[in-house]
């Protein structure tokens, strides 16, 4: 399918209003798909973003993991009423607290295990994430209290591995996504190699849309049943109340790793604006990836759009690209090689050049040399391998190992500073890489609307002092 497609029945006026309202509430839309009646009615992305960009979707990962559990349920490999001791007999038997004997799989699915807080920040870096989960003491009776827990989702992924012999990404690809045309799936692991389950999935907007369309169709894809109606009904229905969990769309109840919506239907979502809204009564689902400062406000704007999606109102034109900052010519110059001070990203030296008004930043880390390019008024895609540039979220995202980081950059200038205006393509986040030259070198810092990279991404590079060699 082409990158952008809008059904003639859709109100372009409503879409224009939607885009303006999102900006007003601090949300930048990157890509969106709407499906109704088993077919797409909208596919909209805004450059440099694409519906097919594979990117971090944060906690939206949880609903993919729950779907993997559902596939195992459909094949008779597990039941929500199974005791946790069936899957982790040694760990449960070792617990002095008898409440562990009463923990069921459904308590993982509904985040009512009995913990007072999410154990995932420890699990992600522990030598054994399962042992770390069981080392967190129970405070409540199982089923008594909803406590949002990515750790519970991580344990669901391990349950799937133990009953199927496959990791969650392998199981989903083989049993569900492959038949839907998705042959690639990427998921981060904990330090011990286990799938994170509740976060770490890299998915495209189109793949999120497929999940929403499948649930909206009650498990049927192109005439073939891939997921049972029984599982779809259990996953999306009210399984546990959570009235004290925040704003209306987050305290309307919880299913099996799906949120109940305040008005109708249910959804999966991920931090900073990632959404998959499922409305069975309208036979409609919406997938959206974005960067949002307030997801409650974002959802309110989504409800406005869906209520006016088919209004007879034409628009003048939808935004097709985010425009980089317009700046004057940067001239031609070369900083030469600058030696880096201590920095979290591990760079040892850099070189900043401007030729023909385009910026080029060459980075060395002692093992590789990489160049990042940026031109004024247009986006240039770059990929670098770097550590500590993955977003910092609740201290449960692994950032210390070098990893590919893909982003689009545009050149800009400020008084006494050069700027790489950047938009992450593997993550939802926009940021600016700001270089402030002076007579001895350059100070480097990352600026972002949301503090997702951490203060460690500020450092300094200076001219190397000359050294005299003698015999």
Coordinates of C-alpha atoms in Angstrom, one line a residue:
X1 CA 0.0 0.0 0.0
X2 CA 1.2 3.5 -0.7
X3 CA 2.6 5.6 2.2
X4 CA -0.5 7.8 2.4
X5 CA -4.0 6.7 1.7
X6 CA -7.3 8.3 2.8
X7 CA -10.7 6.9 2.0
X8 CA -12.9 9.5 0.2
X9 CA -15.5 9.0 3.0
X10 CA -13.1 10.4 5.6
X11 CA -13.5 14.0 6.5
X12 CA -10.2 15.8 5.7
X13 CA -11.5 18.8 7.6
X14 CA -11.8 16.6 10.7
X15 CA -8.2 15.4 10.1
X16 CA -6.9 19.0 9.8
X17 CA -8.6 19.9 13.0
X18 CA -7.2 16.8 14.6
X19 CA -3.6 17.8 13.6
X20 CA -4.1 21.3 15.0
X21 CA -5.6 20.0 18.3
X22 CA -2.7 17.6 18.8
X23 CA -0.2 20.4 18.5
X24 CA -2.2 22.4 21.0
X25 CA -2.0 19.6 23.6
X26 CA 1.7 18.9 23.0
X27 CA 1.5 15.9 20.8
X28 CA 3.4 15.5 17.5
X29 CA 1.7 12.9 15.3
X30 CA 4.2 10.7 13.4
X31 CA 2.0 8.1 11.7
X32 CA -1.5 6.8 12.0
X33 CA -3.7 4.1 10.5
X34 CA -7.4 3.5 10.9
X35 CA -9.1 0.3 10.0
X36 CA -12.9 -0.3 9.7
X37 CA -14.8 -3.3 8.5
X38 CA -11.6 -5.3 8.1
X39 CA -10.0 -2.8 5.7
X40 CA -7.8 0.3 6.0
X41 CA -9.6 3.7 5.6
X42 CA -6.7 5.9 6.5
X43 CA -2.9 5.6 6.3
X44 CA -1.2 8.9 7.1
X45 CA 2.4 9.6 8.0
X46 CA 4.3 12.9 8.3
X47 CA 7.9 13.0 7.0
X48 CA 10.5 12.2 8.1
X49 CA 8.4 9.5 9.7
X50 CA 6.8 6.5 7.9
X51 CA 4.1 4.0 8.8
X52 CA 6.7 1.3 8.2
X53 CA 9.4 2.6 10.5
X54 CA 10.2 0.0 13.2
X55 CA 10.5 1.8 16.5
X56 CA 10.3 1.5 20.2
X57 CA 6.6 1.3 21.3
X58 CA 7.2 1.0 25.1
X59 CA 4.4 -0.6 27.0
X60 CA 2.3 -1.2 23.9
X61 CA 4.6 -4.3 23.9
X62 CA 2.4 -5.8 26.7
X63 CA -0.6 -6.4 24.5
X64 CA 1.6 -8.3 21.9
X65 CA 2.9 -10.4 24.8
X66 CA -0.7 -11.1 26.0
X67 CA -1.6 -12.1 22.5
X68 CA 1.3 -14.7 22.6
X69 CA -0.3 -16.0 25.9
X70 CA -3.6 -16.1 24.1
X71 CA -2.2 -18.3 21.3
X72 CA -0.8 -20.7 23.9
X73 CA -4.2 -20.7 25.6
X74 CA -5.9 -21.5 22.2
X75 CA -3.6 -24.5 21.8
X76 CA -4.4 -25.9 25.3
X77 CA -0.9 -25.1 26.6
X78 CA -2.0 -23.0 29.6
X79 CA -5.1 -21.4 31.3
X80 CA -5.5 -18.1 33.1
X81 CA -6.4 -20.1 36.2
X82 CA -3.1 -22.1 36.2
X83 CA -1.2 -21.6 39.4
X84 CA 2.1 -19.8 38.9
X85 CA 3.7 -22.8 40.6
X86 CA 3.0 -24.8 37.5
X87 CA 5.5 -22.8 35.5
X88 CA 7.9 -21.9 38.3
X89 CA 7.7 -24.7 40.8
X90 CA 11.1 -24.3 42.5
X91 CA 10.8 -20.5 42.9
X92 CA 7.3 -20.8 44.4
X93 CA 8.3 -23.7 46.7
X94 CA 11.2 -21.6 48.0
X95 CA 9.0 -18.7 49.2
X96 CA 8.2 -18.5 52.9
X97 CA 5.2 -16.3 52.1
X98 CA 2.3 -18.7 51.5
X99 CA 0.5 -16.1 49.4
X100 CA 2.7 -17.1 46.5
X101 CA 0.9 -20.5 46.4
X102 CA -2.3 -18.6 45.4
X103 CA -0.8 -16.5 42.6
X104 CA -2.4 -17.5 39.2
X105 CA -1.5 -16.7 35.7
X106 CA -4.4 -14.3 35.6
X107 CA -2.8 -12.2 38.3
X108 CA 0.2 -11.7 36.0
X109 CA -2.3 -10.8 33.1
X110 CA -4.2 -8.3 35.3
X111 CA -1.2 -6.9 37.2
X112 CA -2.7 -8.0 40.6
X113 CA 0.2 -10.3 41.7
X114 CA 0.4 -8.6 45.1
X115 CA 3.5 -6.4 44.7
X116 CA 3.5 -2.9 46.0
X117 CA 5.5 -1.6 43.0
X118 CA 6.8 -2.8 39.7
X119 CA 9.9 -5.0 40.1
X120 CA 11.0 -4.5 36.5
X121 CA 13.8 -1.9 37.1
X122 CA 15.7 -4.6 39.1
X123 CA 14.6 -7.5 36.9
X124 CA 16.0 -5.9 33.7
X125 CA 19.6 -5.9 35.0
X126 CA 19.5 -8.9 37.3
X127 CA 21.6 -12.0 36.6
X128 CA 18.3 -13.9 36.7
X129 CA 15.2 -11.9 36.0
X130 CA 12.9 -14.7 37.3
X131 CA 14.6 -14.9 40.6
X132 CA 14.5 -11.1 40.9
X133 CA 10.8 -11.2 40.4
X134 CA 10.2 -13.6 43.2
X135 CA 12.6 -11.7 45.5
X136 CA 10.2 -8.8 45.5
X137 CA 8.0 -9.3 48.6
X138 CA 4.2 -9.5 48.3
X139 CA 2.3 -6.8 50.1
X140 CA -1.2 -7.5 49.0
X141 CA -3.3 -10.7 48.6
X142 CA -3.1 -11.9 45.0
X143 CA -6.0 -10.3 43.1
X144 CA -6.6 -7.7 45.7
X145 CA -5.0 -4.6 44.2
X146 CA -4.0 -3.4 40.7
X147 CA -0.4 -2.3 40.6
X148 CA 1.0 -1.5 37.1
X149 CA 3.8 -3.9 36.6
X150 CA 6.1 -4.4 33.6
X151 CA 7.7 -7.1 35.6
X152 CA 4.5 -9.2 35.4
X153 CA 4.5 -8.8 31.7
X154 CA 8.1 -10.0 31.5
X155 CA 7.1 -13.1 33.5
X156 CA 4.3 -13.7 31.0
X157 CA 6.9 -13.8 28.2
X158 CA 8.9 -16.4 30.2
X159 CA 5.7 -18.5 30.7
X160 CA 5.2 -18.5 27.0
X161 CA 8.8 -19.6 26.5
X162 CA 8.4 -22.4 29.0
X163 CA 5.2 -23.9 27.5
X164 CA 6.0 -23.4 23.8
X165 CA 9.7 -23.7 23.7
X166 CA 9.8 -20.4 21.7
X167 CA 10.5 -16.9 22.7
X168 CA 7.6 -14.5 22.4
X169 CA 8.9 -12.9 19.1
X170 CA 9.5 -16.3 17.6
X171 CA 6.1 -17.6 18.8
X172 CA 4.2 -14.6 17.5
X173 CA 6.0 -14.6 14.1
X174 CA 5.3 -18.3 13.6
X175 CA 1.7 -18.5 14.8
X176 CA 0.2 -15.1 14.2
X177 CA 2.2 -12.4 12.5
X178 CA 3.7 -14.5 9.8
X179 CA 0.2 -15.5 8.5
X180 CA -0.6 -11.7 8.6
X181 CA 2.5 -10.9 6.4
X182 CA 4.9 -9.8 9.1
X183 CA 8.1 -11.8 8.9
X184 CA 10.4 -9.7 11.1
X185 CA 10.0 -8.9 14.8
X186 CA 12.6 -7.3 17.1
X187 CA 12.4 -7.3 20.9
X188 CA 14.9 -6.2 23.6
X189 CA 15.9 -8.6 26.3
X190 CA 16.8 -8.3 30.0
X191 CA 20.4 -8.7 31.0
X192 CA 19.9 -12.5 31.3
X193 CA 18.7 -12.8 27.7
X194 CA 15.0 -13.2 28.5
X195 CA 12.4 -11.2 26.5
X196 CA 11.4 -8.0 28.3
X197 CA 7.8 -8.7 27.5
X198 CA 6.3 -5.5 28.8
X199 CA 8.5 -3.2 26.9
X200 CA 11.3 -3.3 24.3
X201 CA 9.2 -4.3 21.3
X202 CA 10.2 -2.5 18.0
X203 CA 7.1 -2.4 15.9
X204 CA 5.8 -0.3 13.0
X205 CA 2.6 1.7 13.0
X206 CA 1.3 -0.8 10.4
X207 CA 2.0 -3.8 12.6
X208 CA 0.2 -2.1 15.5
X209 CA -2.7 -1.5 13.1
X210 CA -2.8 -5.2 12.2
X211 CA -3.0 -6.2 15.9
X212 CA -5.9 -3.7 16.4
X213 CA -7.7 -4.9 13.3
X214 CA -7.4 -8.6 14.4
X215 CA -8.9 -7.9 17.8
X216 CA -11.6 -5.8 16.3
X217 CA -12.5 -8.7 14.0
X218 CA -12.6 -11.0 17.0
X219 CA -9.5 -13.0 16.0
X220 CA -10.3 -13.5 12.3
X221 CA -7.9 -12.3 9.6
X222 CA -8.9 -12.6 5.9
X223 CA -11.4 -15.3 6.6
X224 CA -8.9 -17.3 8.7
X225 CA -9.2 -17.6 12.5
X226 CA -5.9 -16.8 14.1
X227 CA -7.1 -16.1 17.7
X228 CA -10.1 -17.5 19.5
X229 CA -13.1 -15.4 20.3
X230 CA -12.8 -16.6 23.9
X231 CA -9.4 -15.1 24.2
X232 CA -10.4 -11.9 22.5
X233 CA -13.3 -11.5 24.9
X234 CA -11.3 -12.2 28.0
X235 CA -8.4 -9.9 27.0
X236 CA -10.6 -6.9 26.2
X237 CA -13.2 -7.2 28.9
X238 CA -13.1 -5.8 32.4
X239 CA -11.1 -8.2 34.5
X240 CA -10.1 -5.9 37.4
X241 CA -11.0 -2.5 38.6
X242 CA -8.5 0.3 39.0
X243 CA -10.4 3.4 40.0
X244 CA -7.5 5.1 41.8
X245 CA -5.1 4.7 38.8
X246 CA -5.2 8.3 37.5
X247 CA -7.1 10.0 34.7
X248 CA -10.4 8.6 33.3
X249 CA -8.9 6.5 30.5
X250 CA -6.5 4.9 33.0
X251 CA -9.0 4.0 35.7
X252 CA -11.9 2.6 33.7
X253 CA -10.7 -1.0 34.3
X254 CA -8.1 -3.4 33.0
X255 CA -8.3 -6.6 31.0
X256 CA -5.5 -9.0 30.1
X257 CA -2.8 -6.4 29.4
X258 CA -5.3 -4.1 27.7
X259 CA -6.8 -0.9 29.2
X260 CA -10.5 -0.4 29.2
X261 CA -11.5 3.0 27.6
X262 CA -13.7 5.4 29.6
X263 CA -16.3 5.6 26.8
X264 CA -16.2 2.4 24.9
X265 CA -13.9 -0.4 23.8
X266 CA -10.4 -1.0 24.9
X267 CA -6.8 -0.3 23.9
X268 CA -3.1 -0.9 24.3
X269 CA -0.8 2.0 24.7
X270 CA 2.9 2.9 25.2
X271 CA 4.6 5.9 26.8
X272 CA 4.9 9.2 25.1
X273 CA 1.9 8.7 22.7
X274 CA 1.8 5.2 21.2
X275 CA -1.8 4.0 20.8
X276 CA -3.9 1.1 19.5
X277 CA -7.6 1.9 20.2
X278 CA -10.1 -1.0 19.5
X279 CA -13.8 -0.1 19.2
X280 CA -15.7 -3.3 18.5
X281 CA -19.1 -1.5 18.5
X282 CA -17.9 0.6 15.6
X283 CA -15.9 -2.2 14.0
X284 CA -13.1 0.3 14.0
X285 CA -9.5 0.4 15.3
X286 CA -6.9 3.1 15.3
X287 CA -3.1 2.8 15.5
X288 CA -1.0 5.9 16.2
X289 CA 2.7 6.6 16.9
X290 CA 3.7 10.0 18.2
X291 CA 5.6 12.0 20.8
X292 CA 3.2 13.3 23.4
X293 CA 3.8 15.2 26.6
X294 CA 0.3 14.2 28.0
X295 CA -1.4 11.0 26.8
X296 CA -4.6 11.8 28.5
X297 CA -5.0 15.0 26.4
X298 CA -3.9 13.1 23.3
X299 CA -6.6 10.5 23.9
X300 CA -9.2 13.2 24.3
X301 CA -8.3 14.6 20.9
X302 CA -8.5 11.1 19.4
X303 CA -12.0 10.7 20.7
X304 CA -12.9 14.0 19.1
X305 CA -11.6 12.8 15.7
X306 CA -13.4 9.5 15.9
X307 CA -16.7 11.2 16.7
X308 CA -16.3 13.4 13.6
X309 CA -14.4 11.1 11.3
X310 CA -17.1 11.0 8.6
X311 CA -18.4 14.6 8.9
X312 CA -19.1 16.2 5.5
X313 CA -16.3 18.7 5.9
X314 CA -13.4 19.1 3.5
X315 CA -10.0 20.3 4.4
X316 CA -7.5 22.4 2.5
X317 CA -4.6 20.0 2.9
X318 CA -3.0 17.8 5.5
X319 CA 0.5 18.2 6.8
X320 CA 2.8 15.9 4.9
X321 CA 6.2 16.8 6.5
X322 CA 7.6 18.5 9.5
X323 CA 9.6 21.5 8.4
X324 CA 13.1 21.8 9.8
X325 CA 14.2 25.2 11.1
X326 CA 15.0 27.7 8.4
X327 CA 18.4 29.2 9.0
X328 CA 20.9 31.3 7.0
X329 CA 23.9 29.8 5.3
X330 CA 26.5 28.3 7.6
X331 CA 29.6 29.1 5.5
X332 CA 32.6 26.8 5.0
X333 CA 34.9 25.8 7.8
X334 CA 36.5 22.9 9.6
X335 CA 37.1 22.5 13.4
X336 CA 39.8 19.9 12.9
X337 CA 40.0 16.9 15.2
X338 CA 38.9 17.6 18.8
X339 CA 39.7 15.3 21.7
X340 CA 36.7 14.5 23.8
X341 CA 36.5 14.6 27.5
X342 CA 34.9 11.9 29.5
X343 CA 31.4 11.2 28.1
X344 CA 28.7 8.6 28.5
X345 CA 28.6 7.8 24.8
X346 CA 32.2 6.8 24.7
X347 CA 33.4 9.2 22.0
X348 CA 37.2 9.8 22.0
X349 CA 37.4 12.5 19.3
X350 CA 35.2 14.4 16.9
X351 CA 35.5 16.7 13.9
X352 CA 32.8 19.2 12.9
X353 CA 32.8 20.6 9.3
X354 CA 30.6 22.8 7.2
X355 CA 30.9 22.6 3.5
X356 CA 28.5 24.2 1.1
X357 CA 26.2 25.0 4.0
X358 CA 25.9 21.4 5.1
X359 CA 27.1 20.1 8.4
X360 CA 29.1 16.9 8.8
X361 CA 30.0 15.5 12.3
X362 CA 32.6 12.7 12.4
X363 CA 32.7 10.7 15.6
X364 CA 35.3 8.2 16.8
X365 CA 35.0 5.9 19.8
X366 CA 38.3 4.1 19.7
X367 CA 36.9 1.3 17.6
X368 CA 35.0 2.9 14.8
X369 CA 34.6 6.2 12.9
X370 CA 31.2 7.4 11.9
X371 CA 29.9 10.5 10.1
X372 CA 26.5 12.2 10.7
X373 CA 25.3 14.5 7.9
X374 CA 22.7 17.3 8.0
X375 CA 21.6 19.9 5.4
X376 CA 19.5 23.1 6.0
X377 CA 15.8 22.8 5.4
X378 CA 15.6 19.1 4.6
X379 CA 15.9 15.8 6.5
X380 CA 18.9 13.5 6.1
X381 CA 18.6 10.0 7.5
X382 CA 21.6 8.8 9.6
X383 CA 22.4 5.7 11.6
X384 CA 25.2 5.5 14.2
X385 CA 26.2 2.9 16.7
X386 CA 26.4 4.5 20.1
X387 CA 25.7 3.7 23.7
X388 CA 23.5 5.7 26.1
X389 CA 21.4 7.2 23.2
X390 CA 18.5 4.8 23.7
X391 CA 15.8 6.6 25.7
X392 CA 16.1 6.4 29.5
X393 CA 12.8 5.2 30.8
X394 CA 12.2 4.1 34.4
X395 CA 15.7 2.7 34.5
X396 CA 14.6 -0.5 32.8
X397 CA 15.9 0.2 29.3
X398 CA 19.3 -1.2 28.6
X399 CA 21.5 1.7 27.4
X400 CA 25.1 0.8 28.3
X401 CA 25.9 -1.4 25.3
X402 CA 26.5 0.2 21.8
X403 CA 23.5 -0.1 19.6
X404 CA 22.3 1.3 16.2
X405 CA 20.5 4.6 16.6
X406 CA 18.6 5.8 13.5
X407 CA 17.5 9.4 13.2
X408 CA 16.7 12.2 10.6
X409 CA 18.8 15.4 11.0
X410 CA 18.6 18.9 9.6
X411 CA 21.2 21.6 9.9
X412 CA 20.5 24.8 11.8
X413 CA 22.3 27.7 13.5
X414 CA 21.8 29.8 16.5
X415 CA 23.9 32.7 17.9
X416 CA 27.2 31.1 18.8
X417 CA 25.9 27.6 18.2
X418 CA 25.5 25.0 15.5
X419 CA 22.5 22.6 15.7
X420 CA 21.7 19.2 14.4
X421 CA 17.9 19.2 14.6
X422 CA 17.0 15.5 15.0
X423 CA 14.0 13.2 15.0
X424 CA 14.5 9.7 16.2
X425 CA 13.2 7.1 13.8
X426 CA 13.8 4.1 16.1
X427 CA 12.2 6.0 19.0
X428 CA 9.4 8.5 19.3
X429 CA 11.6 11.3 20.4
X430 CA 12.8 14.6 18.8
X431 CA 15.9 16.3 20.1
X432 CA 18.6 18.7 19.1
X433 CA 22.3 18.1 19.2
X434 CA 23.8 21.5 20.0
X435 CA 27.5 22.4 19.4
X436 CA 28.8 25.5 21.0
X437 CA 32.3 26.3 19.7
X438 CA 34.9 28.6 21.4
X439 CA 38.6 29.3 21.0
X440 CA 39.7 25.9 22.5
X441 CA 37.1 23.5 21.3
X442 CA 33.3 22.8 21.5
X443 CA 30.7 22.0 24.1
X444 CA 28.1 19.4 23.1
X445 CA 24.7 18.9 24.6
X446 CA 21.4 17.3 23.8
X447 CA 18.2 19.3 24.1
X448 CA 14.8 17.6 24.1
X449 CA 11.3 18.6 25.0
X450 CA 11.1 15.5 27.1
X451 CA 14.0 14.5 29.3
X452 CA 14.5 11.0 27.9
X453 CA 18.2 10.9 27.2
X454 CA 19.6 12.1 30.6
X455 CA 22.1 14.7 31.5
X456 CA 24.9 12.3 30.7
X457 CA 24.6 13.3 27.1
X458 CA 26.4 16.6 27.7
X459 CA 30.2 16.8 27.3
X460 CA 33.1 18.7 25.9
X461 CA 35.7 18.3 23.1
X462 CA 38.9 20.3 22.9
X463 CA 41.9 20.8 20.7
X464 CA 44.6 18.3 21.6
X465 CA 47.6 19.9 23.3
X466 CA 50.8 19.6 21.3
X467 CA 53.4 17.1 22.6
X468 CA 57.1 17.3 22.0
X469 CA 58.9 14.1 21.4
X470 CA 62.6 13.7 22.3
X471 CA 65.3 11.1 21.8

